[in-house]
mmCIF file of C-alpha atoms in Angstrom:
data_model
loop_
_atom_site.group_PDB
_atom_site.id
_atom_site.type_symbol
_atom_site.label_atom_id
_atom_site.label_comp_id
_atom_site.label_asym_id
_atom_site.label_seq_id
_atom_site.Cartn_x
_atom_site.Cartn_y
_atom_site.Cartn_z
ATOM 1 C CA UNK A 1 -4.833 31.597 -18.299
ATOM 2 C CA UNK A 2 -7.771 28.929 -19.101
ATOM 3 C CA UNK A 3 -10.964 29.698 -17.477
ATOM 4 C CA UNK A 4 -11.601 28.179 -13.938
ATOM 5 C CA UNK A 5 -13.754 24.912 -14.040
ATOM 6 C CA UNK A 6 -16.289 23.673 -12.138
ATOM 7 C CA UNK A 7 -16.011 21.631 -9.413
ATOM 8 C CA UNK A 8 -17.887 18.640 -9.893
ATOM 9 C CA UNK A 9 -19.845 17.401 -6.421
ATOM 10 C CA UNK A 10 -19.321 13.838 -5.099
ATOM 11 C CA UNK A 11 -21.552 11.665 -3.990
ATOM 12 C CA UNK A 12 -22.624 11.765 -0.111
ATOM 13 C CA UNK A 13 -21.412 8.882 1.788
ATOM 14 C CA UNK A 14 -23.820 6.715 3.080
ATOM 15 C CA UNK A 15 -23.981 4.452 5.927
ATOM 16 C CA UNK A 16 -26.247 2.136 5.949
ATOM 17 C CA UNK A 17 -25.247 -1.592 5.510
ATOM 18 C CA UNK A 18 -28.392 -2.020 3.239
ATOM 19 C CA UNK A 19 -27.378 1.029 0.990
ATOM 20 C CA UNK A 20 -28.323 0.328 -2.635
ATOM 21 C CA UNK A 21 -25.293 2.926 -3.555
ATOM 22 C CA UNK A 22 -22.223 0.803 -4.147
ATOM 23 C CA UNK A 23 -18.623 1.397 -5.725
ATOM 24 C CA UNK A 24 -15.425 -0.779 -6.386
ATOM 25 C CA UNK A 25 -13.309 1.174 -3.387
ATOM 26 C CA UNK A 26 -16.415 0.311 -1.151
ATOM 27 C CA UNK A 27 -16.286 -3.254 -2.369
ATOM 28 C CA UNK A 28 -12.749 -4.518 -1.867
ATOM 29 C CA UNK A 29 -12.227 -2.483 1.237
ATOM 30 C CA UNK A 30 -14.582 -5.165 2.656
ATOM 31 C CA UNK A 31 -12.692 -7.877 0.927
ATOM 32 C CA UNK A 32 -9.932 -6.426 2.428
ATOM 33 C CA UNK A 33 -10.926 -5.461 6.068
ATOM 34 C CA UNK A 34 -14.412 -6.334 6.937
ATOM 35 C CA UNK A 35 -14.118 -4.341 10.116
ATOM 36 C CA UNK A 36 -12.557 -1.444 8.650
ATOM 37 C CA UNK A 37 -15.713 -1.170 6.310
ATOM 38 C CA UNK A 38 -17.908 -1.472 9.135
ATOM 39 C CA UNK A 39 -16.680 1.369 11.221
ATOM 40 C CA UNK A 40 -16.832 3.158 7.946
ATOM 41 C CA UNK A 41 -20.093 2.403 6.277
ATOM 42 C CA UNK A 42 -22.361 1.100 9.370
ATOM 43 C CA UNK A 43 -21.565 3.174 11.739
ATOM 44 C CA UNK A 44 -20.184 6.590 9.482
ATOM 45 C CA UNK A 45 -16.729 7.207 11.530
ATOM 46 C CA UNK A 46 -14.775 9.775 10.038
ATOM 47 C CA UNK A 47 -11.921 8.055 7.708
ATOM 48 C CA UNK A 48 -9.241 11.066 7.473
ATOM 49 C CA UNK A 49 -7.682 11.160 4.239
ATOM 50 C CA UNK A 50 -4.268 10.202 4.312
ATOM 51 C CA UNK A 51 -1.459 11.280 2.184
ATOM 52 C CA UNK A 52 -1.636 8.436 -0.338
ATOM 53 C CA UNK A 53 -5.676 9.652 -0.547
ATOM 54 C CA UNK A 54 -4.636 13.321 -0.888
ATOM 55 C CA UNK A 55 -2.050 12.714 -3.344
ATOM 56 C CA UNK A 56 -4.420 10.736 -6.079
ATOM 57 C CA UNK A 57 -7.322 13.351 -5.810
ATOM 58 C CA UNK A 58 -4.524 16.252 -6.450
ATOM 59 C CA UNK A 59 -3.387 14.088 -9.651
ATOM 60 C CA UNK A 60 -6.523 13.001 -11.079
ATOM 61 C CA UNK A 61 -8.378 16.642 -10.773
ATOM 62 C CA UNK A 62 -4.927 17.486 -12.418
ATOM 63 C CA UNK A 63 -4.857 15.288 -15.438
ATOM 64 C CA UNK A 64 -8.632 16.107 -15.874
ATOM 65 C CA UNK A 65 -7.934 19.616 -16.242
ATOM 66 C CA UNK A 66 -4.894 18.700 -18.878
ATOM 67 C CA UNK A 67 -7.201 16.709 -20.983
ATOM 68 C CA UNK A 68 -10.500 18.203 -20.823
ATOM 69 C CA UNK A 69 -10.153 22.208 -20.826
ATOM 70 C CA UNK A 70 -6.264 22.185 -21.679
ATOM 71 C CA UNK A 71 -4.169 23.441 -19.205
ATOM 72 C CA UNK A 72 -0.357 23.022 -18.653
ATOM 73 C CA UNK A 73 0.504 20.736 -16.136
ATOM 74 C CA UNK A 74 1.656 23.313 -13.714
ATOM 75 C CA UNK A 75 -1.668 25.099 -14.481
ATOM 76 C CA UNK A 76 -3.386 22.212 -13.263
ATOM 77 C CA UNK A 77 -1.127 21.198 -10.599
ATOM 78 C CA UNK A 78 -1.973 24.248 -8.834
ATOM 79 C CA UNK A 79 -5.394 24.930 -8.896
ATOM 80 C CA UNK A 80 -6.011 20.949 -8.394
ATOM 81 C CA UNK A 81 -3.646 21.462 -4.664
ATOM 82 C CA UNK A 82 -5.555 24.586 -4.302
ATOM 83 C CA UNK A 83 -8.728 23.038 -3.850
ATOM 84 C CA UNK A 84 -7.115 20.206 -1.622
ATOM 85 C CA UNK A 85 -6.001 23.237 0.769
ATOM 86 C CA UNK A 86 -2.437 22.426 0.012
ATOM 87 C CA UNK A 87 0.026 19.367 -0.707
ATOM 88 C CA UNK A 88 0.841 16.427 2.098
ATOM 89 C CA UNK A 89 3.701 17.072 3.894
ATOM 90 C CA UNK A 90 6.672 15.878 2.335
ATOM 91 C CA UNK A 91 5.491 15.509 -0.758
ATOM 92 C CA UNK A 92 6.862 18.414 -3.866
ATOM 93 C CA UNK A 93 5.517 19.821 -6.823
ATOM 94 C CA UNK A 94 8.189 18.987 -9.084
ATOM 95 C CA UNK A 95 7.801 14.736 -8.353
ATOM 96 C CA UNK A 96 3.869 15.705 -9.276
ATOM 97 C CA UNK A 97 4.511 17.746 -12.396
ATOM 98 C CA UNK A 98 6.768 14.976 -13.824
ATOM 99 C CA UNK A 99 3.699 12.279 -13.502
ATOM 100 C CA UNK A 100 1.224 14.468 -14.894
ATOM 101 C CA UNK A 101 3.778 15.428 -18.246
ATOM 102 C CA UNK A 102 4.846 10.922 -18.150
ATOM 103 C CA UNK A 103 0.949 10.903 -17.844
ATOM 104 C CA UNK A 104 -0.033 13.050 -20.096
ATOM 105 C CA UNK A 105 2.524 12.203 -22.573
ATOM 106 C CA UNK A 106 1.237 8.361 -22.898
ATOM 107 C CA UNK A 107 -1.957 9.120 -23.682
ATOM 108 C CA UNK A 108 -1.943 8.100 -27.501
ATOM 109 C CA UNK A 109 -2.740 11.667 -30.118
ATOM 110 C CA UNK A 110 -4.817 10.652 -33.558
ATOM 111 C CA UNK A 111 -7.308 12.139 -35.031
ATOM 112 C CA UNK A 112 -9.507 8.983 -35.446
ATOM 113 C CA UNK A 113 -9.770 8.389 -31.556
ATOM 114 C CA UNK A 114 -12.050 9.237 -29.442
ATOM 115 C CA UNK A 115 -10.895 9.924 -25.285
ATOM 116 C CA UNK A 116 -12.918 10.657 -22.287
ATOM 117 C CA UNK A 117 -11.720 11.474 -18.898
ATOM 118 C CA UNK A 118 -13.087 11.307 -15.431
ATOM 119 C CA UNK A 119 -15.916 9.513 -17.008
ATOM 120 C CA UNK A 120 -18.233 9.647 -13.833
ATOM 121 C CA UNK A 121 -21.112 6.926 -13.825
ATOM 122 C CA UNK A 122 -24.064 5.159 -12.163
ATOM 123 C CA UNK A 123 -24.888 2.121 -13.169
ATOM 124 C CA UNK A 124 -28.508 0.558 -12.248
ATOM 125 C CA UNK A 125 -28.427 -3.289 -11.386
ATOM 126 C CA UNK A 126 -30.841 -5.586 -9.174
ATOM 127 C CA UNK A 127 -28.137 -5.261 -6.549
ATOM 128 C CA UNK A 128 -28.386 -1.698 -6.500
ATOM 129 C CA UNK A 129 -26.639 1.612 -7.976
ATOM 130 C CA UNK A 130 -22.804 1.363 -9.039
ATOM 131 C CA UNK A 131 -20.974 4.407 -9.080
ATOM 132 C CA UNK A 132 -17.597 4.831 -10.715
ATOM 133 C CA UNK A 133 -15.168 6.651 -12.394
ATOM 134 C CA UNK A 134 -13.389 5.697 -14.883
ATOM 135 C CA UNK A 135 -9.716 7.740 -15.679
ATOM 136 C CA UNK A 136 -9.713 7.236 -19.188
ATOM 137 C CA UNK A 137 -11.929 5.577 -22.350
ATOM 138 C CA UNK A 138 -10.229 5.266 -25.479
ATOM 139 C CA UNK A 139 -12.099 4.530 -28.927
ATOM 140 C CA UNK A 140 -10.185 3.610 -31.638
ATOM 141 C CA UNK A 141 -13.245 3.042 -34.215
ATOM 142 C CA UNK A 142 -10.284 1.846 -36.837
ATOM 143 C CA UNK A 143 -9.096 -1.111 -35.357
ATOM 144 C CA UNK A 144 -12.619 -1.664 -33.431
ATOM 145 C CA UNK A 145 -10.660 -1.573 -29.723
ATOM 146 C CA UNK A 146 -12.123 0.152 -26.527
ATOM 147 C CA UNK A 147 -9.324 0.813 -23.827
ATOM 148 C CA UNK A 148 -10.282 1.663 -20.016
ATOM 149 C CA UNK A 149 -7.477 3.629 -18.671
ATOM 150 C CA UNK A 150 -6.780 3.426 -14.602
ATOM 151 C CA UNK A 151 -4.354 5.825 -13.159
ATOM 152 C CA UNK A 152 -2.456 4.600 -10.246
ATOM 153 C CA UNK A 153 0.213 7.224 -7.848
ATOM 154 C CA UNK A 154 1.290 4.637 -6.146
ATOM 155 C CA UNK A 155 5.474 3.559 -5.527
ATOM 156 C CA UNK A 156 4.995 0.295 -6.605
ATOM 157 C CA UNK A 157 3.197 -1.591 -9.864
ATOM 158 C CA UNK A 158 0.770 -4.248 -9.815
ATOM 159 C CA UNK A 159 -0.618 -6.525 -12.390
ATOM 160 C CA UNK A 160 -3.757 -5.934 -14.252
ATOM 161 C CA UNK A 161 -4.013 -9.842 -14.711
ATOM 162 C CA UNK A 162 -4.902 -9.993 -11.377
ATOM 163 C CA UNK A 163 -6.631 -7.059 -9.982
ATOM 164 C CA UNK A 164 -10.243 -7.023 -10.060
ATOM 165 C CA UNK A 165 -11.012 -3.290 -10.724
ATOM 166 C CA UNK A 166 -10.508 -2.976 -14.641
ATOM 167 C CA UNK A 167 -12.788 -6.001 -15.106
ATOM 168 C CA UNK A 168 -15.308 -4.648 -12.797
ATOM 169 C CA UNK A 169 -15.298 -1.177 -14.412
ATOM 170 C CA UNK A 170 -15.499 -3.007 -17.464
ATOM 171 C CA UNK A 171 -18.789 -5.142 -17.190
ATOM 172 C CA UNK A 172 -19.775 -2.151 -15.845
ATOM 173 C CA UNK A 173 -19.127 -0.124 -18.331
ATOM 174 C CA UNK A 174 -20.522 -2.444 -20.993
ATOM 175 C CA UNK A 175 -23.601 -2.048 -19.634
ATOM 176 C CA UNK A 176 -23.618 1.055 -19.496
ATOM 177 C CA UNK A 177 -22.828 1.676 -23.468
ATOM 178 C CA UNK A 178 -24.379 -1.707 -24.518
ATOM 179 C CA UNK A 179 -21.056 -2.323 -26.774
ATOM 180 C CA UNK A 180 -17.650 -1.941 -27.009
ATOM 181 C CA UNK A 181 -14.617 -2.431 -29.624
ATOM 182 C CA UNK A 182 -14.340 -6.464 -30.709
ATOM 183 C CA UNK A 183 -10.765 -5.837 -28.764
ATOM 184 C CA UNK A 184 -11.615 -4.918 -25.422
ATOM 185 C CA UNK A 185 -8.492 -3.712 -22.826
ATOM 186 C CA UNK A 186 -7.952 -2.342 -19.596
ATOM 187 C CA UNK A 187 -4.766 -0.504 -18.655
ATOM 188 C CA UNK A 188 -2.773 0.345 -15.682
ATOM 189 C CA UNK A 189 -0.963 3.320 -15.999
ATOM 190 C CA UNK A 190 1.818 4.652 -12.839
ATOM 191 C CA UNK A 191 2.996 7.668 -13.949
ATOM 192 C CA UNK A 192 5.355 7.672 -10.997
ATOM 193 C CA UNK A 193 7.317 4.599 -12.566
ATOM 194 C CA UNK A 194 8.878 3.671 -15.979
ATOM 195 C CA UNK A 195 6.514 3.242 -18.904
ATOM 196 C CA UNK A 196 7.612 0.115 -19.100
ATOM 197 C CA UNK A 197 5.706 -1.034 -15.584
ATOM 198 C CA UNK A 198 2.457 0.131 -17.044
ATOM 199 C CA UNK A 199 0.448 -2.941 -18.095
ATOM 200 C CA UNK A 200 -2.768 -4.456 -19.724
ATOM 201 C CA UNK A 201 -5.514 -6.911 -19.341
ATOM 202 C CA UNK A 202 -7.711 -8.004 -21.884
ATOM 203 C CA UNK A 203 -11.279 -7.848 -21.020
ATOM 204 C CA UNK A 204 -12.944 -11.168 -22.145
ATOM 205 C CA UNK A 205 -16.520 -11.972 -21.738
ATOM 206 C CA UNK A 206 -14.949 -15.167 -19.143
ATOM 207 C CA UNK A 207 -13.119 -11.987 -17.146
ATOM 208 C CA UNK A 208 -16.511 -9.932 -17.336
ATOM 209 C CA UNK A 209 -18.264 -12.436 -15.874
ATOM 210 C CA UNK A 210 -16.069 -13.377 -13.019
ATOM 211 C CA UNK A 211 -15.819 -9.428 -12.286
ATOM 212 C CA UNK A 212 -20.148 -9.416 -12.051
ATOM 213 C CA UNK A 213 -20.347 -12.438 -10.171
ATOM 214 C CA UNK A 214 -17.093 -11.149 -7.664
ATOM 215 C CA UNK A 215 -19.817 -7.978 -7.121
ATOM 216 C CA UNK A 216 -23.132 -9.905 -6.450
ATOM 217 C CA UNK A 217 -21.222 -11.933 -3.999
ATOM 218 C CA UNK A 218 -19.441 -9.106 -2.527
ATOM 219 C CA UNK A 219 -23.003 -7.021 -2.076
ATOM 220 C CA UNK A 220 -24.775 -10.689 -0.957
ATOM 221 C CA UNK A 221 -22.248 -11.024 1.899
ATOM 222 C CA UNK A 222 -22.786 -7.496 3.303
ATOM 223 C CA UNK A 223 -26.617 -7.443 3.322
ATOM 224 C CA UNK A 224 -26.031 -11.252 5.231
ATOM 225 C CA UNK A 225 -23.970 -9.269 8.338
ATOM 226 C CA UNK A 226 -25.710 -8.026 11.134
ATOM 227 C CA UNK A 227 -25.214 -4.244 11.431
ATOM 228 C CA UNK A 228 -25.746 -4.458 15.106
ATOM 229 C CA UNK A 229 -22.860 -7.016 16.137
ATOM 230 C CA UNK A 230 -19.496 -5.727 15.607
ATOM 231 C CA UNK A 231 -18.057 -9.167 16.078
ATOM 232 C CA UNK A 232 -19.997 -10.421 12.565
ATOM 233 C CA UNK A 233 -17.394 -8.252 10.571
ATOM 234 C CA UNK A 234 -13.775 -9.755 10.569
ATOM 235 C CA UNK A 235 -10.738 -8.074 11.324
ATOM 236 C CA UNK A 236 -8.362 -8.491 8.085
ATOM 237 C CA UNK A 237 -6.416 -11.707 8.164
ATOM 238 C CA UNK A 238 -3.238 -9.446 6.895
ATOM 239 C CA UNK A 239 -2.478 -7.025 9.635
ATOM 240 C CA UNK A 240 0.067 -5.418 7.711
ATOM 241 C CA UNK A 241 -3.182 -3.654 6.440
ATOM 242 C CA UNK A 242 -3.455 -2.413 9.765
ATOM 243 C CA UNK A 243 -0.724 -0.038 9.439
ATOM 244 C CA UNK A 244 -2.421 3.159 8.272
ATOM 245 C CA UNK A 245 -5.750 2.237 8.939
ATOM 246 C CA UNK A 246 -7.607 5.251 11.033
ATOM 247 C CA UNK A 247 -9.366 2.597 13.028
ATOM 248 C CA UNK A 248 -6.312 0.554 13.932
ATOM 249 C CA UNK A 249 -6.467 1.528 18.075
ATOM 250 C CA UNK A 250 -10.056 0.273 18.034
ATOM 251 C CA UNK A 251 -9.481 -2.956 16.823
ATOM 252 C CA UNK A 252 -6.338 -3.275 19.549
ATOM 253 C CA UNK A 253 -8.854 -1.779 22.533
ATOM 254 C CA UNK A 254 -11.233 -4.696 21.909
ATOM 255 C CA UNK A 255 -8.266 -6.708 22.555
ATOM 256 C CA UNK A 256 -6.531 -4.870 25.210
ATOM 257 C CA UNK A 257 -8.979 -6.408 28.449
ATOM 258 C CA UNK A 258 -11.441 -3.204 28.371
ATOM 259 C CA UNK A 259 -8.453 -0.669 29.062
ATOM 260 C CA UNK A 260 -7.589 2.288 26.809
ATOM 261 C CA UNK A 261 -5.118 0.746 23.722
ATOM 262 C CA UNK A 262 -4.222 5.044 23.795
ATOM 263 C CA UNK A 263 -2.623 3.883 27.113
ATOM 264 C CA UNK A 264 -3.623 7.084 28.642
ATOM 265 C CA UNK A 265 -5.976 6.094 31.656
ATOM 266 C CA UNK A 266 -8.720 8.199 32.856
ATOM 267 C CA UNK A 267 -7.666 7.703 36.956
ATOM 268 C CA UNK A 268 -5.110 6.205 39.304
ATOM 269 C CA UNK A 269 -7.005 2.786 39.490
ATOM 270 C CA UNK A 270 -6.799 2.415 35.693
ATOM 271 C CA UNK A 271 -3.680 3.970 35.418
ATOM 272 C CA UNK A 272 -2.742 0.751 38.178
ATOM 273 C CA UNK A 273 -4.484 -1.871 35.850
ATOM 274 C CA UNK A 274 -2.327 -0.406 32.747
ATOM 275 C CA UNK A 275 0.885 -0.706 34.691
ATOM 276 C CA UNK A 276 -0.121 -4.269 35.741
ATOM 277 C CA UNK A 277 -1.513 -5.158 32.246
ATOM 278 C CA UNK A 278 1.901 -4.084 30.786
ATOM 279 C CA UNK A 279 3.905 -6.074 33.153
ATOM 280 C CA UNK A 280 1.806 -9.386 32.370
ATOM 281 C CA UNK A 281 2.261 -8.550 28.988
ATOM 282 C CA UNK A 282 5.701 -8.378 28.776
ATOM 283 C CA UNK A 283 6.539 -11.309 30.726
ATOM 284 C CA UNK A 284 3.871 -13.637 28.298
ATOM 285 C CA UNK A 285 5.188 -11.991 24.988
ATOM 286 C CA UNK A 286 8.815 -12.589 26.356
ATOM 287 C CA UNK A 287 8.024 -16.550 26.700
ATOM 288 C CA UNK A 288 5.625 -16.511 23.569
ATOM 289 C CA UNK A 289 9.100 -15.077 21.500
ATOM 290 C CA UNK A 290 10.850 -17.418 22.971
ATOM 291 C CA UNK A 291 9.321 -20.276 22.133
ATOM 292 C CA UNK A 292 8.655 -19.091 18.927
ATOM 293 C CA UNK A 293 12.439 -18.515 18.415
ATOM 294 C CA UNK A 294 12.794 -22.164 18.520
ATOM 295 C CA UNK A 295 10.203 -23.083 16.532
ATOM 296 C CA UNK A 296 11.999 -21.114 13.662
ATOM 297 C CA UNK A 297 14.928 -22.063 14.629
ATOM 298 C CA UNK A 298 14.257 -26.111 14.761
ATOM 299 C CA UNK A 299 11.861 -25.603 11.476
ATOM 300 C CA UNK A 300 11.560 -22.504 9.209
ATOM 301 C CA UNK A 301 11.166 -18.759 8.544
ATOM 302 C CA UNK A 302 7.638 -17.733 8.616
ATOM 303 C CA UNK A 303 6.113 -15.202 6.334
ATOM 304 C CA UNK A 304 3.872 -12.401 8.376
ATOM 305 C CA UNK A 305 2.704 -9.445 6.468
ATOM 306 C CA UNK A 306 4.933 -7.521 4.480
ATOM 307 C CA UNK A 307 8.004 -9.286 6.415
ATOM 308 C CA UNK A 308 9.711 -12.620 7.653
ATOM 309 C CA UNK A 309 10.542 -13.735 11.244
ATOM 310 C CA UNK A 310 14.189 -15.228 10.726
ATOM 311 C CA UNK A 311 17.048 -16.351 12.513
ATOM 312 C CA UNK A 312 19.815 -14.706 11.302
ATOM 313 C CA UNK A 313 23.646 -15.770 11.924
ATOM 314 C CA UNK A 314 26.764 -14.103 10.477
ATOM 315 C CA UNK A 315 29.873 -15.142 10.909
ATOM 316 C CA UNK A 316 32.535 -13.598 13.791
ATOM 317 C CA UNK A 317 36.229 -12.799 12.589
ATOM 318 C CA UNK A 318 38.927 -13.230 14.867
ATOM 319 C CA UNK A 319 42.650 -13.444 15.609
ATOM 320 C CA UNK A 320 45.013 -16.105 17.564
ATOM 321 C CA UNK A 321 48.113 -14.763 16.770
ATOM 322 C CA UNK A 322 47.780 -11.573 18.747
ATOM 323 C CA UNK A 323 51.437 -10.596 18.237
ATOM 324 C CA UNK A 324 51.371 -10.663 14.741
ATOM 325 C CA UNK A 325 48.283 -8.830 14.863
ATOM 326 C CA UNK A 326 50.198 -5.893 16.555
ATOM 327 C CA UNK A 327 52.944 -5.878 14.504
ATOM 328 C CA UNK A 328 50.410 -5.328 11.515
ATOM 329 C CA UNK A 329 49.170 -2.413 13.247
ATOM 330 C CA UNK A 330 51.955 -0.940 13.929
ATOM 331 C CA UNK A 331 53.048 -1.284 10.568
ATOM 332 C CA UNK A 332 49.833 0.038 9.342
ATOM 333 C CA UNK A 333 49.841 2.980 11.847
ATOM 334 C CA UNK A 334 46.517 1.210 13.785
ATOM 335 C CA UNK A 335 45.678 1.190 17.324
ATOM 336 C CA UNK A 336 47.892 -0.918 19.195
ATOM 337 C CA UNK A 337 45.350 -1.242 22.353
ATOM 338 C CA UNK A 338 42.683 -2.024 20.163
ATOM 339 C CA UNK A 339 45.415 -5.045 18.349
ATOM 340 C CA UNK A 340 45.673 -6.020 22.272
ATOM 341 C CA UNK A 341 41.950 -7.156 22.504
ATOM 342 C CA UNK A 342 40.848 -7.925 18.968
ATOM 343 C CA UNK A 343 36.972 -7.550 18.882
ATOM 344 C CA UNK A 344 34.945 -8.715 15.431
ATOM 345 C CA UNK A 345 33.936 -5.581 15.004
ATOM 346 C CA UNK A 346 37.355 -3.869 15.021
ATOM 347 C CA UNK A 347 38.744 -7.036 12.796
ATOM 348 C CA UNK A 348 35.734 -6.534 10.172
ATOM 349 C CA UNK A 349 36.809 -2.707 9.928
ATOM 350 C CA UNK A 350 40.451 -3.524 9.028
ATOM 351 C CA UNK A 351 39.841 -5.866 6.829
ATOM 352 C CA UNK A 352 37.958 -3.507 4.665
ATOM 353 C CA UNK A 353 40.947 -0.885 5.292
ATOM 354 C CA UNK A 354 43.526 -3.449 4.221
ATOM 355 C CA UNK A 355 44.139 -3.458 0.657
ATOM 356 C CA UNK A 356 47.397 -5.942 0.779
ATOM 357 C CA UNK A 357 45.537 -9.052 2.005
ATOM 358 C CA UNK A 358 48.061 -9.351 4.446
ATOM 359 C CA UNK A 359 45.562 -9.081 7.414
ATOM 360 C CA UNK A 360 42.906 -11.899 5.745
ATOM 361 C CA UNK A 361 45.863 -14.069 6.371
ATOM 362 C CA UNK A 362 45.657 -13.819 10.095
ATOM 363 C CA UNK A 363 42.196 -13.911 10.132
ATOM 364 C CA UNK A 364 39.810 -17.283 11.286
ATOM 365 C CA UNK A 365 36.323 -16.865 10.978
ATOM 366 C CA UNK A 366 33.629 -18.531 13.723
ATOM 367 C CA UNK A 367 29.282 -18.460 14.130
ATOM 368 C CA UNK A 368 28.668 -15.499 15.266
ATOM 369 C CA UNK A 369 25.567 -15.125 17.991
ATOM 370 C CA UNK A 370 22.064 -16.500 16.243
ATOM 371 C CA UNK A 371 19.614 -13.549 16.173
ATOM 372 C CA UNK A 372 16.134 -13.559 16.100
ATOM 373 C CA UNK A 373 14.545 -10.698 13.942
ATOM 374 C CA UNK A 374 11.504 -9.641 12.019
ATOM 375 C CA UNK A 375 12.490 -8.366 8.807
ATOM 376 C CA UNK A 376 10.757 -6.325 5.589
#
């Protein structure tokens, strides 16, 4: 068994708005949610880690322990869910082991190269300290190329063209070392997903620059809010960011007319104002839908979130010549009540029974009933 490694400390969060401690995950969580960083940051709620949170700190302590003191992947699998207290619920070892051997296994084996993982640094600049970590830094001194590695767990890829983080860590980086390879790359790398989603960037001195200037403005724009008026930090414009956001029920009770968005009211007089709140509610959010149907309807689907409000219409099957439509059942050994009073739904589900055709024959089709839906 390899010897047991040290756990490395992190950095204490801090939570002043003026902190001169800053990092990329700090950074675009403002871009993101303004809000959500200031509950964070300025005021120092708890944020609980969440499974997706959990699951990328059991991973990367994993593949750190693969590289740097050369355990096997189940080696490092355990010890890394060890000191998490355990795996997320619903998630299994075996999904885990096979991203840390499709991880593992891409990271690129000659002699002439040079890797570093878990590279942990802290940059000095006039805005302040900028900590990161960086996965993976490849040196391949023979063809004069410097690759920064990013490990991602997530479902779903992303493109490196467009994401800000490996030309942050790489400015960063740079001035850190003071050079790098001629050939300067970033890489994405989702070990949950095919090889062939992983993907590149190439880290120009135009894409360097954008990266620094994206962080000056990003610091310049917190130290301009007030720390002391909630209101000065916007809520995200995307709400489907909202979803599994531990602050979510905050942002709804400053919108809720000063009652509990829990819904769970403290005495019989607010428990009144809840029930009377709902009712309102229900009756403005009925007419609000409704006129919003017919918006939709008269003009277009409209994109919100992750999804699409739609009106959706399928067509409705039916049968005139009822008789006919009993003799095929009774041929067919069918329901002869059901052949009485044809509904769509019983038409749709012999028609996929009915391998002769003989039943499509009878069959007219009509609009079915317009729906209004949201949709993913």
């Amino acid at each position: 068994m390899t010897a047991v490694p040290k756990k490395t400390e992190c950095a204490k969060t801090v939570t002043s708005v003026n902190s001169k401690y800053w990092s990329y995950s700090r950074l675009s969580m403002f871009r993101d949610c303004e809000r959500q960083f200031y509950y964070k940051y300025v005021l120092g709620l708890p944020y609980p880690s969440n499974h997706s949170i959990r699951v990328g700190k059991i991973f990367h302590r994993a593949i750190e322990l693969m590289i740097r003191e050369g355990y096997s992947s189940s080696e490092a699998l355990y010890f890394s869910i060890g000191e998490q207290e355990g795996l997320p619920e619903g998630e299994k070892t075996y999904y885990l082991l096979g991203m840390l051997n499709k991880a593992f296994d891409r990271i690129p084996r000659m002699d002439h190269l040079e890797i570093s993982s878990e590279l942990d640094l802290s940059i000095k600049t006039t805005k302040g300290v900028i900590k990161l970590i960086i996965d993976l830094v490849i040196d391949d001194p023979a063809n004069d190329v410097t690759y920064l590695w990013d490990f991602k767990t997530s479902w779903s890829s992303f493109s490196a063209e467009t994401h800000m983080q490996l030309p942050f860590y790489g400015w960063l980086y740079k001035q850190y070392r003071g050079y790098v390879g001629s050939t300067f790359k970033g890489k994405l790398v989702f070990p949950r997903l095919d090889m062939s989603e992983d993907n590149e960037v190439l880290l120009t001195d135009e894409k360097l620059e954008k990266a620094k200037l994206w962080l000056i403005q990003t610091i310049t724009l917190i130290e301009s809010k007030d720390p002391d008026n909630q209101e000065d930090w916007k809520m995200a414009k995307d709400r489907s960011k909202c979803d599994y956001c531990p602050y979510a029920a905050r942002c709804a009770g400053g919108l809720l007319a000063g009652l509990p968005s829990t819904g769970e009211p403290r005495n019989l007089q607010e428990a009144e104002k809840i029930g009377e709140y709902l009712l309102s509610q229900e009756l403005a959010l009925k007419n609000m839908k409704s006129g919003f149907k017919k918006w939709v309807e008269d003009n277009q689907s409209v994109n919100v979130g992750s999804g699409i409000w739609m009106i959706e219409q399928k067509s409705s099957a039916k049968c005139e010549d009822v008789d006919a439509l009993i003799d095929f059942a009774q041929r067919n050994g069918l329901d002869i009540k059901k052949a009485l009073n044809p509904k769509p739904a019983i038409l749709a589900e012999w028609l996929l029974e009915d391998e002769t055709g003989e039943l499509e024959q009878l069959i007219s089709y009509s609009n079915g009933r317009k729906s209004f839906k949201y949709v993913k």
